[in-house]
Amino acid sequence: MAEPAMIASVAVDIDIVWRRVSTDPSLAEVLDDRERERAARRGNPARYTTAHALLRTAVAEQVGGTPQAVVFERTCATCGSHRHGKPTVAGHPELSVSLSYAGGLAVVALSRGGEVGVDVEVVDDSDFEGFNAVTLDPSEAPALDRLGPDRLGVARALVWARKEAVLKASGHGLAVDPRQVVVSGPEEPAALLQWKGDVALSTGVQLADVPLTEPGHVAAVALLSDQPAQVRLVSA
Ligand SMILES: CC(C)(COP(=O)(O)OP(=O)(O)OC[C@H]1O[C@@H](n2cnc3c(N)ncnc32)[C@H](O)[C@@H]1OP(=O)(O)O)[C@@H](O)C(=O)NCCC(=O)NCCS
């Protein structure tokens, strides 16, 4: 009699590259004209410039060529427009990338094992009255409500980062209400517990917190995959 087939569960790599925001003028040389224009319109041009230079450099390291030669395309998961939405790398559909920048940090995630989404948050930005009402499914509230004020800020930021990472992996962003993305409590290992969005996801979702060492910031990364994920952290 034939032996039952064994399916090994191979971990999928997610590479995370992050760096502090810098005013080094050479970073802008890596950007294209559109990105330089967008940087100039931002309240914090250095943050945008650092983030996009980091994204270009990280992608070039994976696909070869120079950071300047990388071409990004965008597609909105909600309306199909190519003027906004999740970035993809032209000519490299096998590589998924995601970018996030906030406070003093820029973070990039890259994976060849499924759509990836990363989000970095400044702890103080999530620590406001009414957070539960705009962010949480009722089932998520008890895990936050029992925390004292000394732990609540980080907990809120972490839950928000987990939700946004999932929404960036799926490409919906905040076009899907974050209350429809039910994640594990802040003191539990990161996991997507339930997706209540109207359009079902085509695979499982792997979710992990990103162990940043920068005070006042937290981050999470999500991968659309049925395989377990392994996060490799690299500081640029
Ligand atoms: C994606 C989103 C959640 C990011 O918000 P944020 O916390 O302010 O910003 P972050 O720094 O974490 O991420 C910004 C990056 O996410 C990426 N991004 C933009 N839209 C994205 C999407 N739909 N899915 C995944 N990533 C997206 C871009 O690389 C963007 O950087 P850029 O604008 O400098 O090119 C928010 O911009 C959003 O919800 N956008 C989609 C809104 C939408 O689709 N509306 C419907 C239009 S029809």
XYZ file of N, CA and C and ligand atoms in Angstrom:
756
model
N 0.842 -1.200 0.000
C 0.000 0.000 0.000
C 0.884 1.259 0.000
N 0.495 2.246 -0.778
C 1.315 3.466 -0.873
C 1.293 4.228 0.456
N 2.440 4.812 0.782
C 2.532 5.648 1.987
C 1.716 6.929 1.764
N 1.059 7.464 2.784
C 0.377 8.763 2.594
C 1.393 9.849 2.269
N 1.023 10.774 1.383
C 1.948 11.850 0.986
C 2.188 12.774 2.167
N 3.446 13.150 2.362
C 3.798 14.117 3.411
C 4.036 15.469 2.744
N 3.396 16.495 3.220
C 3.634 17.833 2.666
C 4.403 18.641 3.699
N 5.659 18.926 3.373
C 6.472 19.710 4.309
C 6.018 21.166 4.281
N 5.931 21.791 5.425
C 5.541 23.190 5.501
C 6.793 24.050 5.512
N 7.125 24.602 4.364
C 8.362 25.367 4.239
C 8.088 26.825 4.571
N 8.930 27.405 5.425
C 8.722 28.810 5.802
C 9.089 29.734 4.642
N 8.277 30.736 4.464
C 8.504 31.747 3.429
C 9.251 32.922 4.060
N 10.287 33.404 3.387
C 11.056 34.531 3.930
C 10.372 35.869 3.674
N 10.388 36.692 4.691
C 10.055 38.120 4.535
C 11.282 38.889 4.986
N 11.857 39.678 4.095
C 12.989 40.524 4.474
C 12.467 41.900 4.883
N 12.935 42.374 6.014
C 12.569 43.723 6.481
C 13.841 44.560 6.540
N 13.814 45.699 5.864
C 14.934 46.639 5.905
C 14.411 47.940 6.489
N 15.112 48.493 7.436
C 14.633 49.748 8.005
C 15.818 50.681 8.291
N 15.513 51.964 8.365
C 16.556 52.919 8.742
C 15.916 54.181 9.316
N 16.744 54.941 10.000
C 16.263 56.216 10.523
C 16.161 57.241 9.392
N 15.209 58.138 9.538
C 15.070 59.229 8.580
C 16.350 60.064 8.590
N 16.806 60.418 7.388
C 18.064 61.149 7.255
C 17.885 62.347 6.328
N 18.658 63.390 6.585
C 18.626 64.559 5.691
C 19.788 64.533 4.698
N 20.478 63.410 4.590
C 21.590 63.265 3.643
C 21.099 63.615 2.228
N 21.645 64.676 1.601
C 21.124 65.093 0.295
C 21.344 64.055 -0.805
N 22.292 63.143 -0.627
C 22.551 62.152 -1.688
C 21.379 61.166 -1.832
N 20.525 61.063 -0.819
C 19.386 60.140 -0.915
C 18.446 60.545 -2.057
N 18.291 61.856 -2.253
C 17.361 62.333 -3.286
C 17.836 61.955 -4.690
N 19.141 61.708 -4.853
C 19.667 61.349 -6.186
C 19.137 60.000 -6.658
N 18.699 59.176 -5.711
C 18.204 57.840 -6.047
C 16.767 57.892 -6.584
N 16.039 58.967 -6.234
C 14.618 59.063 -6.567
C 14.412 59.443 -8.033
N 13.216 59.157 -8.575
C 12.888 59.668 -9.911
C 12.234 61.049 -9.758
N 11.934 61.684 -10.909
C 11.424 63.063 -10.868
C 10.100 63.157 -10.106
N 9.224 62.179 -10.348
C 7.915 62.200 -9.677
C 8.090 62.131 -8.162
N 8.986 61.264 -7.721
C 9.210 61.114 -6.279
C 9.828 62.389 -5.688
N 10.745 63.017 -6.433
C 11.351 64.258 -5.912
C 10.292 65.354 -5.777
N 9.380 65.403 -6.762
C 8.287 66.400 -6.674
C 7.394 66.123 -5.466
N 7.082 64.851 -5.276
C 6.214 64.501 -4.135
C 6.905 64.793 -2.812
N 8.204 64.529 -2.743
C 8.956 64.815 -1.517
C 8.878 66.305 -1.188
N 9.014 67.144 -2.227
C 9.042 68.598 -2.010
C 7.708 69.103 -1.482
N 6.618 68.390 -1.811
C 5.279 68.829 -1.366
C 4.959 68.350 0.041
N 5.789 67.468 0.595
C 5.515 66.897 1.918
C 5.937 67.843 3.038
N 5.243 67.759 4.148
C 5.631 68.529 5.330
C 6.987 68.088 5.845
N 7.327 66.814 5.630
C 8.612 66.278 6.075
C 9.291 65.603 4.871
N 9.932 66.403 3.982
C 10.527 65.822 2.766
C 11.577 64.759 3.064
N 12.325 64.910 4.155
C 13.392 63.943 4.462
C 12.812 62.559 4.738
N 11.650 62.520 5.379
C 11.053 61.218 5.680
C 10.629 60.497 4.396
N 9.979 61.245 3.503
C 9.559 60.651 2.233
C 10.784 60.220 1.423
N 11.787 61.092 1.363
C 12.985 60.804 0.563
C 13.720 59.585 1.116
N 13.890 59.529 2.424
C 14.564 58.375 3.039
C 13.813 57.087 2.711
N 12.487 57.137 2.831
C 11.671 55.935 2.629
C 11.785 55.430 1.196
N 11.652 56.339 0.239
C 11.673 55.899 -1.162
C 13.081 55.517 -1.616
N 14.093 56.167 -1.067
C 15.472 55.741 -1.380
C 15.721 54.350 -0.805
N 15.205 54.106 0.396
C 15.365 52.785 1.018
C 14.657 51.713 0.183
N 13.444 52.011 -0.265
C 12.688 51.052 -1.079
C 13.449 50.733 -2.367
N 13.915 51.771 -3.047
C 14.643 51.553 -4.309
C 15.920 50.731 -4.079
N 16.646 51.058 -3.023
C 17.908 50.355 -2.749
C 17.647 48.889 -2.400
N 16.624 48.654 -1.588
C 16.313 47.276 -1.173
C 15.860 46.434 -2.360
N 15.059 47.018 -3.239
C 14.597 46.277 -4.422
C 15.771 45.993 -5.355
N 16.637 46.987 -5.577
C 17.786 46.787 -6.475
C 18.691 45.679 -5.946
N 18.822 45.587 -4.640
C 19.656 44.511 -4.080
C 19.075 43.139 -4.389
N 17.756 43.072 -4.513
C 17.125 41.772 -4.771
C 17.044 41.433 -6.253
N 16.866 42.446 -7.108
C 16.638 42.142 -8.535
C 17.837 42.501 -9.408
N 18.834 43.161 -8.829
C 20.002 43.577 -9.610
C 19.776 44.951 -10.235
N 20.835 45.544 -10.756
C 20.739 46.886 -11.346
C 20.873 47.961 -10.282
N 20.708 49.199 -10.713
C 20.866 50.319 -9.783
C 19.519 50.690 -9.162
N 19.551 51.338 -8.010
C 18.286 51.791 -7.410
C 17.519 52.733 -8.339
N 18.250 53.567 -9.090
C 17.593 54.531 -9.993
C 16.840 53.824 -11.118
N 17.303 52.624 -11.493
C 16.712 51.922 -12.646
C 15.438 51.158 -12.289
N 15.130 51.047 -11.013
C 13.920 50.308 -10.611
C 12.684 51.110 -11.047
N 11.736 50.423 -11.653
C 10.487 51.081 -12.070
C 9.336 50.501 -11.252
N 8.576 51.396 -10.623
C 7.422 50.961 -9.827
C 6.136 51.217 -10.602
N 5.187 50.315 -10.399
C 3.837 50.509 -10.922
C 2.891 50.446 -9.732
N 1.688 50.933 -9.918
C 0.708 50.911 -8.824
C -0.626 50.419 -9.348
N -1.320 49.678 -8.521
C -2.682 49.275 -8.881
C -3.534 49.338 -7.628
N -4.660 50.024 -7.744
C -5.565 50.128 -6.593
C -6.465 48.893 -6.549
N -6.459 48.198 -5.419
C -7.282 46.984 -5.271
C -8.761 47.331 -5.232
N -9.091 48.597 -4.952
C -10.494 48.984 -4.815
C -11.091 49.444 -6.140
N -10.368 50.332 -6.866
C -10.965 50.907 -8.085
C -10.203 50.533 -9.352
N -9.054 49.851 -9.222
C -8.309 49.417 -10.407
C -7.422 50.492 -11.013
N -7.450 51.717 -10.469
C -6.622 52.807 -10.997
C -5.130 52.456 -10.884
N -4.358 52.962 -11.849
C -2.902 52.793 -11.782
C -2.218 54.076 -11.292
N -2.997 55.015 -10.816
C -2.431 56.276 -10.313
C -2.130 56.216 -8.824
N -2.702 55.238 -8.141
C -2.427 55.071 -6.720
C -2.559 53.590 -6.367
N -2.296 53.255 -5.119
C -2.417 51.863 -4.690
C -1.083 51.252 -4.346
N -1.125 49.954 -4.117
C 0.072 49.235 -3.676
C 1.140 49.221 -4.772
N 2.400 49.530 -4.421
C 3.447 49.500 -5.459
C 3.842 48.076 -5.826
N 4.143 47.880 -7.120
C 4.745 46.629 -7.590
C 5.987 46.996 -8.397
N 6.880 46.035 -8.567
C 8.136 46.294 -9.287
C 7.960 45.806 -10.724
N 8.067 46.724 -11.684
C 7.885 46.367 -13.095
C 8.884 45.289 -13.495
N 8.386 44.247 -14.153
C 9.249 43.169 -14.636
C 9.556 42.109 -13.601
N 9.048 42.294 -12.389
C 9.330 41.329 -11.308
C 8.055 40.992 -10.525
N 7.116 40.328 -11.208
C 5.865 39.997 -10.507
C 6.051 38.997 -9.370
N 7.197 38.312 -9.353
C 7.448 37.323 -8.289
C 7.817 37.988 -6.963
N 8.160 39.279 -7.013
C 8.608 39.989 -5.803
C 7.511 40.927 -5.319
N 7.098 40.776 -4.076
C 6.134 41.711 -3.489
C 6.876 42.649 -2.542
N 6.508 43.927 -2.577
C 7.169 44.910 -1.708
C 6.120 45.743 -0.985
N 6.510 46.275 0.141
C 5.637 47.193 0.873
C 6.500 48.209 1.606
N 5.991 49.425 1.697
C 6.737 50.549 2.283
C 5.892 51.219 3.351
N 6.552 51.626 4.447
C 5.861 52.409 5.477
C 6.860 53.377 6.102
N 6.394 54.577 6.428
C 7.269 55.537 7.102
C 6.436 56.381 8.061
N 7.029 56.594 9.246
C 6.337 57.364 10.281
C 7.358 57.800 11.314
N 7.127 58.958 11.908
C 8.054 59.444 12.926
C 9.454 59.515 12.366
N 10.388 58.826 13.018
C 11.789 58.889 12.595
C 12.245 57.687 11.800
N 11.321 56.847 11.328
C 11.728 55.595 10.675
C 11.074 55.377 9.314
N 11.816 54.652 8.477
C 11.275 54.112 7.226
C 11.505 52.607 7.242
N 10.494 51.856 6.804
C 10.568 50.385 6.841
C 10.080 49.836 5.499
N 10.817 48.856 4.987
C 10.455 48.191 3.730
C 10.367 46.690 3.997
N 9.359 46.028 3.435
C 9.261 44.563 3.487
C 9.285 44.028 2.061
N 9.967 42.901 1.890
C 10.062 42.261 0.564
C 9.858 40.759 0.737
N 9.119 40.147 -0.188
C 8.952 38.692 -0.126
C 8.690 38.139 -1.519
N 9.161 36.924 -1.751
C 8.864 36.200 -2.998
C 7.839 35.111 -2.739
N 7.215 35.136 -1.556
C 6.300 34.047 -1.196
C 4.855 34.478 -1.063
N 4.509 35.656 -1.544
C 3.123 36.121 -1.428
C 3.104 37.629 -1.250
N 1.910 38.187 -1.300
C 1.785 39.643 -1.133
C 2.131 40.031 0.298
N 2.979 41.044 0.430
C 3.463 41.458 1.738
C 2.951 42.866 2.060
N 2.759 43.128 3.343
C 2.349 44.465 3.776
C 3.032 44.799 5.090
N 3.593 45.997 5.191
C 4.275 46.386 6.427
C 3.717 47.715 6.901
N 3.700 47.903 8.215
C 3.263 49.191 8.761
C 4.072 49.535 10.000
N 4.597 50.751 10.028
C 5.278 51.263 11.217
C 4.430 52.394 11.791
N 4.327 52.419 13.088
C 3.511 53.418 13.777
C 4.306 54.106 14.876
N 4.022 55.386 15.058
C 4.547 56.117 16.209
C 3.571 55.881 17.364
N 4.083 55.423 18.484
C 3.219 55.022 19.597
C 2.254 56.147 19.989
N 2.738 57.356 20.106
C 1.877 58.448 20.586
C 0.704 58.726 19.639
N 0.866 58.415 18.343
C -0.184 58.733 17.368
C -1.439 57.877 17.552
N -1.282 56.691 18.135
C -2.438 55.802 18.310
C -3.087 55.968 19.679
N -2.466 56.767 20.532
C -2.910 56.844 21.925
C -3.876 58.006 22.103
N -5.109 57.843 21.590
C -6.094 58.918 21.690
C -7.430 58.365 22.162
N -8.230 59.255 22.750
C -9.544 58.840 23.216
C -10.408 58.506 21.994
N -11.172 57.466 22.074
C -12.000 57.080 20.934
C -11.312 56.072 20.025
N -10.104 55.640 20.398
C -9.367 54.660 19.586
C -10.204 53.408 19.350
N -10.800 52.879 20.429
C -11.573 51.639 20.302
C -12.682 51.777 19.258
N -13.391 52.902 19.294
C -14.568 53.063 18.437
C -14.202 53.057 16.957
N -13.071 53.645 16.594
C -12.740 53.752 15.172
C -11.891 52.584 14.676
N -11.365 51.782 15.598
C -10.359 50.799 15.207
C -10.751 49.361 15.478
N -11.461 49.124 16.588
C -11.599 47.752 17.074
C -12.947 47.118 16.779
N -12.914 45.825 16.499
C -14.108 44.991 16.555
C -14.442 44.821 18.048
N -15.721 44.721 18.422
C -16.047 44.583 19.857
C -15.298 43.441 20.544
N -14.982 42.372 19.820
C -14.294 41.236 20.436
C -12.839 41.569 20.816
N -12.292 42.646 20.237
C -10.891 42.985 20.499
C -10.730 43.907 21.709
N -11.792 44.568 22.119
C -11.675 45.611 23.141
C -11.198 45.100 24.509
N -11.696 43.939 24.999
C -11.299 43.534 26.361
C -9.793 43.416 26.551
N -9.072 42.933 25.540
C -7.616 42.748 25.684
C -6.893 44.070 25.865
N -7.483 45.166 25.390
C -6.874 46.490 25.579
C -7.398 47.163 26.831
N -8.688 46.964 27.103
C -9.311 47.670 28.229
C -8.728 47.260 29.578
N -8.162 46.039 29.645
C -7.618 45.619 30.946
C -6.190 46.120 31.174
N -5.607 46.813 30.211
C -4.231 47.308 30.374
C -4.216 48.647 31.097
N -3.195 48.857 31.903
C -3.020 50.140 32.573
C -2.485 51.180 31.596
N -2.548 52.467 31.991
C -2.139 53.538 31.077
C -0.676 53.436 30.634
N 0.163 52.798 31.445
C 1.582 52.693 31.071
C 1.798 51.747 29.890
N 0.846 50.821 29.658
C 1.032 49.864 28.561
C 0.058 50.091 27.404
N -0.914 50.943 27.629
C -1.983 51.093 26.643
C -1.492 51.694 25.325
N -0.609 52.677 25.398
C -0.151 53.359 24.179
C 0.525 52.396 23.206
N 1.480 51.620 23.698
C 2.189 50.661 22.841
C 1.208 49.610 22.325
N 0.298 49.175 23.197
C -0.662 48.139 22.805
C -1.555 48.620 21.663
N -2.050 49.846 21.782
C -2.907 50.389 20.716
C -2.136 50.493 19.406
N -0.918 51.000 19.479
C -0.115 51.171 18.255
C 0.163 49.824 17.597
N 0.412 48.811 18.425
C 0.718 47.490 17.886
C -0.498 46.884 17.182
N -1.665 47.005 17.819
C -2.889 46.480 17.204
C -3.166 47.200 15.885
N -2.977 48.513 15.885
C -3.197 49.292 14.660
C -2.211 48.863 13.567
N -0.935 48.688 13.933
C 0.079 48.278 12.949
C -0.255 46.908 12.370
N -0.723 45.987 13.205
C -1.089 44.649 12.709
C -2.220 44.745 11.689
N -3.237 45.534 12.022
C -4.380 45.673 11.110
C -3.943 46.308 9.793
N -3.153 47.382 9.902
C -2.759 48.072 8.675
C -1.815 47.215 7.834
N -0.986 46.399 8.476
C -0.106 45.495 7.716
C -0.952 44.539 6.876
N -2.014 43.993 7.461
C -2.895 43.081 6.716
C -3.548 43.832 5.546
N -4.022 45.046 5.808
C -4.714 45.814 4.769
C -3.759 46.266 3.669
N -2.477 46.422 3.990
C -1.498 46.768 2.957
C -1.086 45.519 2.178
N -1.054 44.359 2.828
C -0.759 43.128 2.083
C -1.880 42.837 1.083
N -3.115 43.019 1.500
C -4.248 42.734 0.609
C -4.381 43.804 -0.470
N -3.761 44.980 -0.235
C -3.835 46.081 -1.196
C -5.030 46.988 -0.990
N -5.873 46.698 -0.011
C -7.064 47.530 0.202
C -6.748 48.819 0.947
N -5.718 48.805 1.787
C -5.495 49.959 2.645
C -6.754 50.249 3.446
N -6.939 51.506 3.779
C -8.066 51.863 4.646
C -9.387 51.990 3.886
N -9.399 51.530 2.613
C -10.685 51.406 1.916
C -11.523 50.319 2.583
N -10.872 49.397 3.295
C -11.590 48.439 4.146
C -11.489 48.944 5.586
N -12.611 48.951 6.265
C -12.675 49.429 7.648
C -11.778 48.557 8.544
N -10.830 49.161 9.272
C -9.949 48.345 10.115
C -10.691 47.522 11.171
N -11.916 47.908 11.488
C -12.699 47.103 12.445
C -13.063 45.739 11.862
N -12.944 45.617 10.531
C -13.247 44.331 9.880
C -12.043 43.389 9.853
N -10.917 43.874 10.361
C -9.695 43.060 10.419
C -9.462 42.742 11.900
N -9.829 41.542 12.302
C -9.791 41.192 13.728
C -8.460 40.491 14.018
N -7.647 41.122 14.883
C -6.316 40.575 15.176
C -6.229 40.152 16.641
N -5.187 39.391 16.939
C -4.975 38.913 18.305
C -4.669 40.092 19.229
N -4.840 39.860 20.532
C -4.593 40.904 21.521
C -3.123 41.291 21.558
N -2.808 42.496 22.041
C -1.437 43.009 22.000
C -0.443 42.184 22.802
N -0.936 41.410 23.766
C -0.013 40.605 24.559
C 0.044 39.159 24.067
N -0.638 38.887 22.946
C -0.618 37.556 22.312
C 0.272 37.629 21.078
N 0.779 36.459 20.625
C 1.511 36.470 19.344
C 0.622 37.029 18.237
N 1.233 37.766 17.312
C 0.455 38.394 16.243
C -0.233 37.344 15.394
N -1.531 37.549 15.129
C -2.284 36.645 14.256
C -3.529 37.364 13.765
N -3.926 37.057 12.531
C -5.221 37.518 12.041
C -6.253 36.500 12.486
N -7.224 36.931 13.276
C -8.237 36.003 13.787
C -9.433 35.907 12.849
N -9.770 37.027 12.223
C -10.938 37.035 11.342
C -10.842 38.172 10.333
N -11.212 37.883 9.106
C -11.301 38.915 8.047
C -12.770 39.082 7.730
N -13.316 40.273 7.988
C -14.743 40.497 7.768
C -15.006 41.348 6.538
N -13.950 41.570 5.729
C -14.114 42.368 4.508
C -15.098 41.697 3.552
N -15.730 42.515 2.691
C -16.747 41.989 1.767
C -16.150 40.985 0.789
N -14.936 41.273 0.313
C -14.287 40.373 -0.650
C -13.354 39.441 0.120
N -13.586 38.125 -0.015
C -12.768 37.163 0.744
C -11.324 37.181 0.257
N -10.394 36.919 1.159
C -8.983 36.798 0.777
C -8.770 35.414 0.164
N -7.834 35.310 -0.775
C -7.657 34.055 -1.514
C -6.736 33.067 -0.800
N -6.031 33.527 0.235
C -5.124 32.635 0.986
C -5.244 32.960 2.471
N -4.518 32.179 3.273
C -4.366 32.537 4.674
C -3.486 33.776 4.821
N -3.379 34.280 6.036
C -2.561 35.456 6.314
C -1.599 35.150 7.456
N -0.323 35.357 7.205
C 0.696 35.229 8.243
C 0.979 36.632 8.774
N 1.012 36.775 10.086
C 1.193 38.104 10.683
C 2.279 38.030 11.746
N 3.158 39.022 11.775
C 4.242 39.039 12.769
C 4.523 40.473 13.195
N 4.909 40.639 14.450
C 5.408 41.941 14.888
C 6.861 42.059 14.445
N 7.285 43.273 14.128
C 8.667 43.504 13.688
C 9.446 44.043 14.892
N 10.478 43.327 15.326
C 11.187 43.744 16.543
C 12.122 44.926 16.308
N 11.557 46.104 16.115
C 12.367 47.315 15.953
C 12.991 47.680 17.304
N 14.120 48.333 17.248
C 14.761 48.738 18.500
C 14.680 50.254 18.683
N 13.862 50.913 17.892
C 13.770 52.373 17.956
C 12.666 52.762 18.944
N 13.007 53.465 20.031
C 11.975 53.811 21.022
C 10.826 54.605 20.382
N 9.623 54.336 20.885
C 8.475 55.119 20.431
C 7.880 54.671 19.114
N 8.384 53.606 18.521
C 7.868 53.085 17.257
C 7.552 51.594 17.416
N 6.507 51.140 16.739
C 6.242 49.698 16.629
C 5.914 49.418 15.168
N 6.052 48.143 14.773
C 5.758 47.776 13.385
C 5.281 46.340 13.319
N 4.526 46.046 12.260
C 4.055 44.682 12.011
C 4.119 44.421 10.517
N 4.196 43.122 10.174
C 4.254 42.737 8.767
C 3.294 41.581 8.539
N 2.622 41.594 7.380
C 1.683 40.532 7.023
C 2.064 39.962 5.670
N 1.776 38.672 5.500
C 2.036 37.992 4.233
C 0.795 37.194 3.865
N 0.319 37.361 2.622
C -0.801 36.548 2.162
C -0.243 35.212 1.701
N -0.346 34.219 2.553
C 0.206 32.899 2.256
C -0.366 31.877 3.241
N -0.464 30.641 2.762
C -0.848 29.561 3.674
C 0.359 28.964 4.374
N 1.554 29.320 3.893
C 2.792 28.806 4.488
C 3.201 29.678 5.672
N 3.870 29.113 6.670
C 4.381 29.967 7.747
C 5.449 30.928 7.208
N 5.595 32.053 7.863
C 6.564 33.062 7.400
C 7.705 33.204 8.394
N 8.861 33.572 7.850
C 10.049 33.796 8.677
C 10.552 35.205 8.393
N 10.615 36.040 9.428
C 11.012 37.437 9.244
C 12.513 37.577 9.449
N 13.190 38.159 8.448
C 14.631 38.438 8.557
C 14.796 39.955 8.602
N 15.365 40.436 9.696
C 15.461 41.872 9.922
C 16.862 42.364 9.559
N 16.916 43.383 8.709
C 18.191 43.953 8.290
C 18.136 45.450 8.538
N 19.132 46.017 9.182
C 19.174 47.467 9.367
C 20.031 48.062 8.262
N 19.452 49.011 7.526
C 20.169 49.577 6.368
C 21.314 50.467 6.819
C -2.130 52.409 2.404
C -2.423 53.369 3.557
C -3.142 52.590 4.647
C -1.057 53.874 4.052
O -1.248 54.850 5.006
P -0.143 55.510 5.963
O -0.134 54.813 7.276
O -0.428 56.945 5.967
O 1.248 55.368 5.250
P 2.448 54.316 5.279
O 3.689 55.089 5.439
O 2.234 53.172 6.219
O 2.386 53.692 3.797
C 2.491 54.528 2.682
C 2.850 53.669 1.490
O 1.919 52.591 1.343
C 1.897 52.218 -0.035
N 0.499 52.110 -0.422
C -0.335 53.066 -0.884
N -1.556 52.528 -1.110
C -1.477 51.229 -0.783
C -2.403 50.164 -0.796
N -3.663 50.328 -1.214
N -2.000 48.940 -0.376
C -0.736 48.744 0.034
N 0.208 49.732 0.082
C -0.178 50.953 -0.327
C 2.666 53.280 -0.819
O 3.968 52.772 -1.065
C 2.739 54.413 0.181
O 3.870 55.239 0.030
P 3.834 56.501 -0.983
O 2.474 57.107 -0.883
O 4.911 57.395 -0.483
O 4.118 55.925 -2.332
C -3.344 54.552 3.142
O -2.611 55.405 2.295
C -4.570 54.055 2.391
O -5.481 53.532 2.994
N -4.586 54.170 1.074
C -5.605 53.517 0.253
C -6.896 54.303 0.217
C -7.766 53.762 -0.861
O -7.462 52.783 -1.504
N -8.880 54.407 -1.115
C -9.741 54.010 -2.176
C -9.302 54.667 -3.457
S -10.344 54.189 -4.801
